[in-house]
Coordinates of C-alpha atoms and ligand atoms in Angstrom, one line a residue:
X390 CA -38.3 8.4 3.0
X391 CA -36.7 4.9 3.1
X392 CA -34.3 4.9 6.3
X393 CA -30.4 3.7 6.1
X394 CA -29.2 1.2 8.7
X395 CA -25.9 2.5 7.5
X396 CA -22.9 0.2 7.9
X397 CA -20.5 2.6 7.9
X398 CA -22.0 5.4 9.7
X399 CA -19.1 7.6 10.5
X400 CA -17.0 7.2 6.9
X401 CA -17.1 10.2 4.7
X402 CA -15.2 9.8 0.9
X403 CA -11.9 9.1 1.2
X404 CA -9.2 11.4 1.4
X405 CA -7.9 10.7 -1.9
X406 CA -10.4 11.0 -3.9
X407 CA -11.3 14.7 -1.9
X408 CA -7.8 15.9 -2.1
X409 CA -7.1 14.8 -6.2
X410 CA -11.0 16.7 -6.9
X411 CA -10.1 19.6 -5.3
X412 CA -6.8 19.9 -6.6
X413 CA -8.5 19.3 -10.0
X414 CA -10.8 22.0 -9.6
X415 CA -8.4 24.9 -8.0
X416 CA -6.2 23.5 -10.5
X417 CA -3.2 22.6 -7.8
X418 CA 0.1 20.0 -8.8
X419 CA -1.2 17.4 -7.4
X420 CA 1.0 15.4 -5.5
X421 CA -1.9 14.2 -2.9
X422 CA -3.6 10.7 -4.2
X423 CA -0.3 8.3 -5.0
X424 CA 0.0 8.0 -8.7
X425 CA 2.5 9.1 -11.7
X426 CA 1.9 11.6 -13.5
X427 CA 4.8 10.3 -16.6
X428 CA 3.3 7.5 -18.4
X429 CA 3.3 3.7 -17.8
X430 CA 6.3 1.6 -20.3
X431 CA 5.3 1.7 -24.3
X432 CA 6.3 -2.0 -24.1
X433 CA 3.7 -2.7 -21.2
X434 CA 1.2 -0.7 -23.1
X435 CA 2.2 -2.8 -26.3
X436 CA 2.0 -6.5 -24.4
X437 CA -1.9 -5.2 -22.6
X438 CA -2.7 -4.2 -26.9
X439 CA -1.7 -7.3 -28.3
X440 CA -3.4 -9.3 -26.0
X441 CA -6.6 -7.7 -26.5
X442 CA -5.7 -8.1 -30.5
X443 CA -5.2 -11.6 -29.4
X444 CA -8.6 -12.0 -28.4
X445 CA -8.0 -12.0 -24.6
X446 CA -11.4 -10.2 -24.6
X447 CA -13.7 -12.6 -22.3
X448 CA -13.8 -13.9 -18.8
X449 CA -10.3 -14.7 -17.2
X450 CA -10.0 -17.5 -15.3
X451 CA -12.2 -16.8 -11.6
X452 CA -8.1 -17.4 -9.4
X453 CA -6.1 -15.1 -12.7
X454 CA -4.9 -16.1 -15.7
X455 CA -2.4 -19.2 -14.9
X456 CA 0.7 -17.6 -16.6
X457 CA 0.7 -14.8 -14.6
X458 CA 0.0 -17.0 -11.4
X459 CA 3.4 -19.1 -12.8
X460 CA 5.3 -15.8 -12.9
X461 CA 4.0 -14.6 -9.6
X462 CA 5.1 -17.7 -8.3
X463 CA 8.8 -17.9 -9.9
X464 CA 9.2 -14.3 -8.6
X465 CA 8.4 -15.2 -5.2
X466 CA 10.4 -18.3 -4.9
X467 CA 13.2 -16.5 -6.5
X468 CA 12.8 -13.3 -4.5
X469 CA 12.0 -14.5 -0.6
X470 CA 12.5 -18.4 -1.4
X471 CA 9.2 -19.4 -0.9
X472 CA 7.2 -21.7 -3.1
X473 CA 3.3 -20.6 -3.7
X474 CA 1.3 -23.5 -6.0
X475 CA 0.0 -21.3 -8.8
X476 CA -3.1 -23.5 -8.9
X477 CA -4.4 -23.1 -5.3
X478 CA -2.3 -20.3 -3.2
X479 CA -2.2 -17.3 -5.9
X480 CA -5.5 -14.9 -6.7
X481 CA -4.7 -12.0 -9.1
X482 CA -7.2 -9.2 -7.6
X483 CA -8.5 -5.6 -8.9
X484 CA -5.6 -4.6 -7.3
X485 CA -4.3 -4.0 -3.6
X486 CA -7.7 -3.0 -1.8
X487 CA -9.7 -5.3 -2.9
X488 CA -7.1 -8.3 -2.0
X489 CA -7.4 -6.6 1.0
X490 CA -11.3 -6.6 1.4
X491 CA -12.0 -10.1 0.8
X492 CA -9.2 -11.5 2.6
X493 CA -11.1 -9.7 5.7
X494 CA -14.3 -10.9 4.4
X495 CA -13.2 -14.4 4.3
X496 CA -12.0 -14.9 7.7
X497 CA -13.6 -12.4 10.1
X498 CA -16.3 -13.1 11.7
X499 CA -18.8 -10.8 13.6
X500 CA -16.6 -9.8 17.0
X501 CA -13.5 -10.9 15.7
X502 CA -10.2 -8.3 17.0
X503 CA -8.2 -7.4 14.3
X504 CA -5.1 -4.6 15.0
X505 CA -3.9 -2.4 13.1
X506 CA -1.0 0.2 13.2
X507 CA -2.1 3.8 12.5
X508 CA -1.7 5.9 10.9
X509 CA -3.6 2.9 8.6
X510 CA -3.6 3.2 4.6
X511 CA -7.7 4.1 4.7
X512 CA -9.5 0.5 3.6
X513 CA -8.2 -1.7 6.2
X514 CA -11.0 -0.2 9.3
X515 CA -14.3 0.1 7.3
X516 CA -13.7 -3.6 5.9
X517 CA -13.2 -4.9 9.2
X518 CA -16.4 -3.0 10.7
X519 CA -18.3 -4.5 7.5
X520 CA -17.0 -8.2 8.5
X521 CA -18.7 -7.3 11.8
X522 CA -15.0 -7.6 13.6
X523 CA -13.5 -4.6 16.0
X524 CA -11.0 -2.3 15.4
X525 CA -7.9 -2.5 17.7
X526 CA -5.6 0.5 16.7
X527 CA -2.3 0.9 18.1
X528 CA -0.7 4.2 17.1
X529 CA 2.6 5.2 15.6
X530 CA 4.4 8.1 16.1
X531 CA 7.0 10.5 14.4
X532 CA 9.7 10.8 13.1
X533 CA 10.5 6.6 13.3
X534 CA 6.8 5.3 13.7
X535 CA 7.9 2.3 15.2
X536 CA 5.7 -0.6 16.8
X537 CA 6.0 -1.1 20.6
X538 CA 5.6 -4.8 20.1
X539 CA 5.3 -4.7 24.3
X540 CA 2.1 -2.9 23.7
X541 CA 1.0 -5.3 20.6
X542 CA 1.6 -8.3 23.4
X543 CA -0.8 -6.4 25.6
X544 CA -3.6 -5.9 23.0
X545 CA -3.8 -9.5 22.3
X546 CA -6.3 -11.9 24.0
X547 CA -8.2 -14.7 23.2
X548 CA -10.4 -12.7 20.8
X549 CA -7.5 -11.3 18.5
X550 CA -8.1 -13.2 14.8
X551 CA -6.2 -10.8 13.0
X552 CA -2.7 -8.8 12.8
X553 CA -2.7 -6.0 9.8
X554 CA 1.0 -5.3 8.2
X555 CA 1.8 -2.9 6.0
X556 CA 5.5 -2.7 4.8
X557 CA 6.9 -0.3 3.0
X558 CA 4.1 1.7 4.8
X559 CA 1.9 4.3 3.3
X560 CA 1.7 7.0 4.6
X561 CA 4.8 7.0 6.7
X562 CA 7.7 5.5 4.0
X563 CA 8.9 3.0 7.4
X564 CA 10.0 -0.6 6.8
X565 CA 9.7 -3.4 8.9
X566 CA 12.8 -5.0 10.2
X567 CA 14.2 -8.1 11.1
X568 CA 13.5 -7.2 14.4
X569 CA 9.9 -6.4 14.2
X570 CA 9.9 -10.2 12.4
X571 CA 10.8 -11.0 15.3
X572 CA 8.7 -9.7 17.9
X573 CA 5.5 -10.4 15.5
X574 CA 6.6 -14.3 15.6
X575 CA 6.6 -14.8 18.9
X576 CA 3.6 -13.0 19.7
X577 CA 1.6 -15.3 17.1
X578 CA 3.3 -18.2 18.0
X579 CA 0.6 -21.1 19.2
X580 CA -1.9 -18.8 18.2
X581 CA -4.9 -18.5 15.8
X582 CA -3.9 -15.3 14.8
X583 CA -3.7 -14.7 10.6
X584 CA -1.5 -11.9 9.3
X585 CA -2.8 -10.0 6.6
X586 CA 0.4 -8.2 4.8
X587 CA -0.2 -5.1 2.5
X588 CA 2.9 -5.3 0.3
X589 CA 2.2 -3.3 -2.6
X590 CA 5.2 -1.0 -2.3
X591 CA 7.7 -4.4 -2.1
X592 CA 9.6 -2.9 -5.0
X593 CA 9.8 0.2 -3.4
X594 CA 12.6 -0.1 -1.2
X595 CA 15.9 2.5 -0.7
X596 CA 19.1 2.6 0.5
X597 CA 20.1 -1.5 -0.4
X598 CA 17.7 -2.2 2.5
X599 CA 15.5 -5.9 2.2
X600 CA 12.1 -6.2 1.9
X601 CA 11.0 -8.2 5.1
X602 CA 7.7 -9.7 3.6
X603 CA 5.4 -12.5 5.2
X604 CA 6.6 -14.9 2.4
X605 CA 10.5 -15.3 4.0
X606 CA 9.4 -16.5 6.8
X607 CA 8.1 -20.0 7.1
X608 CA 6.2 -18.9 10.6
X609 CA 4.3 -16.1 9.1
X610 CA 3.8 -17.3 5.8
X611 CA 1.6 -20.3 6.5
X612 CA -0.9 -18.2 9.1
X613 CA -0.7 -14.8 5.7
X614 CA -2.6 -13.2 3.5
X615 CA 0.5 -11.2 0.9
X616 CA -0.9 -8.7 -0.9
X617 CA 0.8 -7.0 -3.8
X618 CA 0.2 -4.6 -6.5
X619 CA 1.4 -4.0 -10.3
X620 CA 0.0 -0.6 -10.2
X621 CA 2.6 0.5 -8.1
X622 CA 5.7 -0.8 -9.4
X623 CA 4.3 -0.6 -13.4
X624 CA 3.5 3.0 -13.1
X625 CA -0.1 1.9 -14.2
X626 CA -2.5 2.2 -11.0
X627 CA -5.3 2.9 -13.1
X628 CA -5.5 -0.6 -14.4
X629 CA -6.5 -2.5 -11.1
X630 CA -4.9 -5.1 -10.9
X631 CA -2.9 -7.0 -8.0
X632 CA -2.8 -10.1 -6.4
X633 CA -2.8 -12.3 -3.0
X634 CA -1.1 -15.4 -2.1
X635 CA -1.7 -17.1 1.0
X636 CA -1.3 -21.1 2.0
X637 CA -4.2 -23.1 0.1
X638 CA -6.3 -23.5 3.0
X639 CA -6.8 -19.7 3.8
X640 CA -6.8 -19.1 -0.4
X641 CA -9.9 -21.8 -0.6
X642 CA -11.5 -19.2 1.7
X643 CA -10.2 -16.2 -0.1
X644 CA -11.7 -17.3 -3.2
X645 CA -14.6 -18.2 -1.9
X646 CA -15.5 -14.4 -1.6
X647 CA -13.5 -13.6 -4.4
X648 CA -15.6 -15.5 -7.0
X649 CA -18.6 -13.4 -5.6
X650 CA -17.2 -10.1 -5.0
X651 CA -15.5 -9.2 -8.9
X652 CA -15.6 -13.0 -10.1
X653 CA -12.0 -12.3 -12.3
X654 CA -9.9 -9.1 -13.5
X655 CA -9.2 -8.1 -17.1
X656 CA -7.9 -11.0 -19.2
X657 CA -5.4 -8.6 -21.5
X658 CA -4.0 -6.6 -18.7
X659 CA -3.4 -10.0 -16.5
X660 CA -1.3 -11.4 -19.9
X661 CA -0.1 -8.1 -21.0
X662 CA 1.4 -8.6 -17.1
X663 CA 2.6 -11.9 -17.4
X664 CA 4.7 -11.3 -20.5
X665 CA 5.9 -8.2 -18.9
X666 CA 6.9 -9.8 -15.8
X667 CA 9.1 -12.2 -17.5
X668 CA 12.1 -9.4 -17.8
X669 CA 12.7 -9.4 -14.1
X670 CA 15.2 -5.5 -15.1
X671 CA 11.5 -4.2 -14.9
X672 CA 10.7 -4.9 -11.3
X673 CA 14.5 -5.0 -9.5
X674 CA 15.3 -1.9 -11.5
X675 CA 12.9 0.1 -9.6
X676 CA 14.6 1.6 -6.4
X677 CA 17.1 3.2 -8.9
X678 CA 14.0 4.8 -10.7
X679 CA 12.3 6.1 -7.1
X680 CA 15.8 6.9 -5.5
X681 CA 16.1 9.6 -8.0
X682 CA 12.9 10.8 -7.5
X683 CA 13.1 10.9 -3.8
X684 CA 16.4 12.1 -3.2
X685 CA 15.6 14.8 -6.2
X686 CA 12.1 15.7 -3.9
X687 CA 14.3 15.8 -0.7
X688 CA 16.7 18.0 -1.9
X689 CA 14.1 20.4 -3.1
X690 CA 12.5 20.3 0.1
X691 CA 15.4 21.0 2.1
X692 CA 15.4 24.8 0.9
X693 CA 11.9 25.0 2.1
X694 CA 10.6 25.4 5.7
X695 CA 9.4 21.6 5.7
X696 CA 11.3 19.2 7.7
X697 CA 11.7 16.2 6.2
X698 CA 10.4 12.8 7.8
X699 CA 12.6 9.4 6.8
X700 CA 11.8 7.7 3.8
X701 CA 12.8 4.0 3.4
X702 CA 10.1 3.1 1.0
X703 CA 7.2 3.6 -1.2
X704 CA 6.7 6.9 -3.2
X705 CA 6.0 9.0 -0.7
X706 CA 7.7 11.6 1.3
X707 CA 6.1 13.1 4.6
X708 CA 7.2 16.3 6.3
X709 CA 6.7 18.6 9.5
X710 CA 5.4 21.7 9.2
X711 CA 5.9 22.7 13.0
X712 CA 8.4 26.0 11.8
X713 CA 5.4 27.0 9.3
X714 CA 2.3 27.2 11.2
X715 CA 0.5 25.8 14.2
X716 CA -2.8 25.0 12.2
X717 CA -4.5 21.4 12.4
X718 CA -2.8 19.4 9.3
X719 CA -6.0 18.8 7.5
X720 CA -6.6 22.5 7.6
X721 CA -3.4 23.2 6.4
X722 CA -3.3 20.7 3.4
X723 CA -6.6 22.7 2.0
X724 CA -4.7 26.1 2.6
X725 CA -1.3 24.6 1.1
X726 CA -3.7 23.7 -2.1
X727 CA -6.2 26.1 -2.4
X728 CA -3.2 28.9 -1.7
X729 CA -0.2 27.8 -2.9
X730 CA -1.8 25.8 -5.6
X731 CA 0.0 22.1 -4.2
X732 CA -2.4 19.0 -3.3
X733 CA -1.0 17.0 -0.1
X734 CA -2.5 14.5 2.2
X735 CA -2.7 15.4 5.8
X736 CA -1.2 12.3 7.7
X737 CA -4.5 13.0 10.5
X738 CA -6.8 11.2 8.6
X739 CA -5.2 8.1 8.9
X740 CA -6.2 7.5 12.4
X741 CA -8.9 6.7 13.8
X742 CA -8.9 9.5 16.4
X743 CA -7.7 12.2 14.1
X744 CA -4.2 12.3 16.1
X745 CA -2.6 15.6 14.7
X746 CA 1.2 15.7 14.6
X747 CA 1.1 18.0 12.2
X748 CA 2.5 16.0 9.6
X749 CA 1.9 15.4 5.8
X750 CA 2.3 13.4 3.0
X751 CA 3.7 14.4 -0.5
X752 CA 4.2 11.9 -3.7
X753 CA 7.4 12.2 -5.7
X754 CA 6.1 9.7 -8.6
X755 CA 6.0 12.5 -10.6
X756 CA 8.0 14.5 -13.4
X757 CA 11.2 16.0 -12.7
X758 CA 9.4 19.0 -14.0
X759 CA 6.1 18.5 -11.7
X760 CA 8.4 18.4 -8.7
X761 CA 10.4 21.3 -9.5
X762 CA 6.9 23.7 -10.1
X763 CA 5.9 22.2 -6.9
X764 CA 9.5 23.0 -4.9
X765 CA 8.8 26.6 -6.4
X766 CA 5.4 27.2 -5.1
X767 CA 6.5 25.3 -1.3
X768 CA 9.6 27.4 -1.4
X769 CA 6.8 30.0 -0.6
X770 CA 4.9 28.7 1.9
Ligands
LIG1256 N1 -2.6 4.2 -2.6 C1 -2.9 5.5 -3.0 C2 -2.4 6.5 -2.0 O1 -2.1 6.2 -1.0 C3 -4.3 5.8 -3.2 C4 -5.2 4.7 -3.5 C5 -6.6 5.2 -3.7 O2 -6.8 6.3 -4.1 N2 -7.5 4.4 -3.2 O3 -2.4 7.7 -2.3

């Protein structure tokens, strides 16, 4: 038998894919894995067809297809007032996570520190561990999951290359604020630290409350790697297909694994985008859209034995279970869909210690008519 030196020796398959197959097979709603279940816009789905018809059939350009970088780039400067060059700080990716791996690729080196705030969306730790960097998790706890920038000050030594963001945050629906802006400024300050900023629910924001993204701010920006998503906010997260911008020197690097890691992304989806994007009703319309959804989700929940967790952002809503049971969450989420036939995500396996405060994650981005079957089974429970 040929032996494994395997890099990754603890990682199992990730949660979502375990938690969408199993509802699949006890045939649960699945509101585990983030995705909608309603379909992407006929108009989007028209644009991506005619620019296949159009013969955008071959190789896109290795940074994106330069209309879509121009749009990317208009919607930034419009949005956060910052300028991004098109040509040489703007890579369109196969969407968020694998922005996200090569950014770490490109400038983590073997013993590198990188923190990151956990609960952590899954791809960030095994991509450092590949780069050969270490894992410095600070954890977050319920209800607000705020960072204790004190204790971010104290994890950072000479060693530190990397600071990981997420904002709106999956799992927990938190924001950054102004504050936490702050506190990350003038703990980078003077130092070679880069930022690497998962954006990919920017759209996703509640309650007239601003997106506090890397690109606002002149002193994160030029030390950032953005990442954002069309997935997410064009219902279509089965397409792939995001993007990074970051100043040109850190892009040269980004692209330097980039060009060797998926080379390009489809060429019709990238100018089915670009058209798309133009109409800017289909992006800032969007926390009308989710605000239904969640408060239609909360509202629901509130006649069930759940107790609701705050959601600023993103398309998710997490919950306490403390009144239902005592079990570990993971254990629960299998019981919740094997028994009462709905998928969740248990909010454990986003740390790298398991850390159980019986919590879990639902998705709303669903039918009004998937959420309501799903309030009746929880109802239950
Ligand atoms: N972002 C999605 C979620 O949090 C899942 C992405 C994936 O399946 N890799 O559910």
């Amino acid at each position: 038998m040929i032996s494994v030196n395997s890099k990754l020796p603890g990682a199992g398959t990730t949660i979502f894919t375990v938690m969408s197959a199993l509802a699949a097979e006890v045939g649960a709603i699945n509101l585990s894995q983030g995705f909608p279940d309603y379909e992407t816009s006929p108009e989007l789905i028209e644009l991506v067809n005619q620019s296949m018809k159009n013969g955008f059939n071959q190789y896109a350009p290795m940074a994106g297809y330069m209309p879509l970088r121009e749009e990317i780039s208009k919607k930034t400067e419009k949005l956060y007032g910052a300028y991004y060059n098109p040509d040489t700080e703007i890579t369109i990716t196969a969407g968020g996570t694998q922005a996200i791996y090569t950014a770490i690729t490109a400038v983590i080196n073997p013993n590198d520190e990188v923190i990151i705030f956990e609960p952590a969306f899954d791809c960030y730790a095994p991509a450092i561990k590949i780069a050969g960097g270490v894992v410095k998790a600070l954890e977050l706890e319920p209800p607000d999951y705020h960072i204790r920038w004190d204790l971010v000050k104290k994890l950072v030594n000479n060693r530190t290359r990397m600071i990981i963001l997420n904002t709106p945050h999956n799992p927990t629906a938190t924001i950054l604020q102004k504050e936490d802006i702050d506190a990350l400024s003038a703990i980078v300050k003077n130092r070679d630290i880069f930022i690497l900023s998962d954006e990919v629910y920017e759209h996703l924001i509640y309650d007239g409350q601003t997106h506090h993204g890397m690109a606002r701010y002149p002193e994160l920006r030029e030390r950032s790697f953005v990442v954002a998503s069309f997935g997410k906010p064009f219902h279509a997260t089965g397409w792939k297909v995001g993007y990074c911008m970051a100043p040109a020197p850190l892009m040269s690097e980004f692209r330097k694994v980039h060009q060797f890691l998926v080379f390009c992304v489809s060429s019709a989806v990238q100018a089915g985008i670009a058209e798309y994007l133009k109409n800017e009703r289909h992006y800032l319309d969007l926390p009308e859209f989710f605000t239904e959804k969640r408060d239609y989700f909360r509202n629901g929940l509130e006649s069930t034995r759940f107790e609701l967790l705050p959601c600023a952002g993103t398309y998710f809503q997490s919950v306490r279970y403390n009144r239902i049971t005592d079990e570990k969450d993971s254990d629960f989420a299998l019981r919740l869909t094997k028994e009462f036939g709905v998928a969740v995500i248990p909010v454990s396996v986003f740390y790298s210690k398991a850390t159980d405060h019986h919590v879990l994650r639902f998705c709303f981005a669903k039918k009004q008519q998937t959420l309501d079957n799903a309030i009746e089974r929880l109802i239950k429970v």
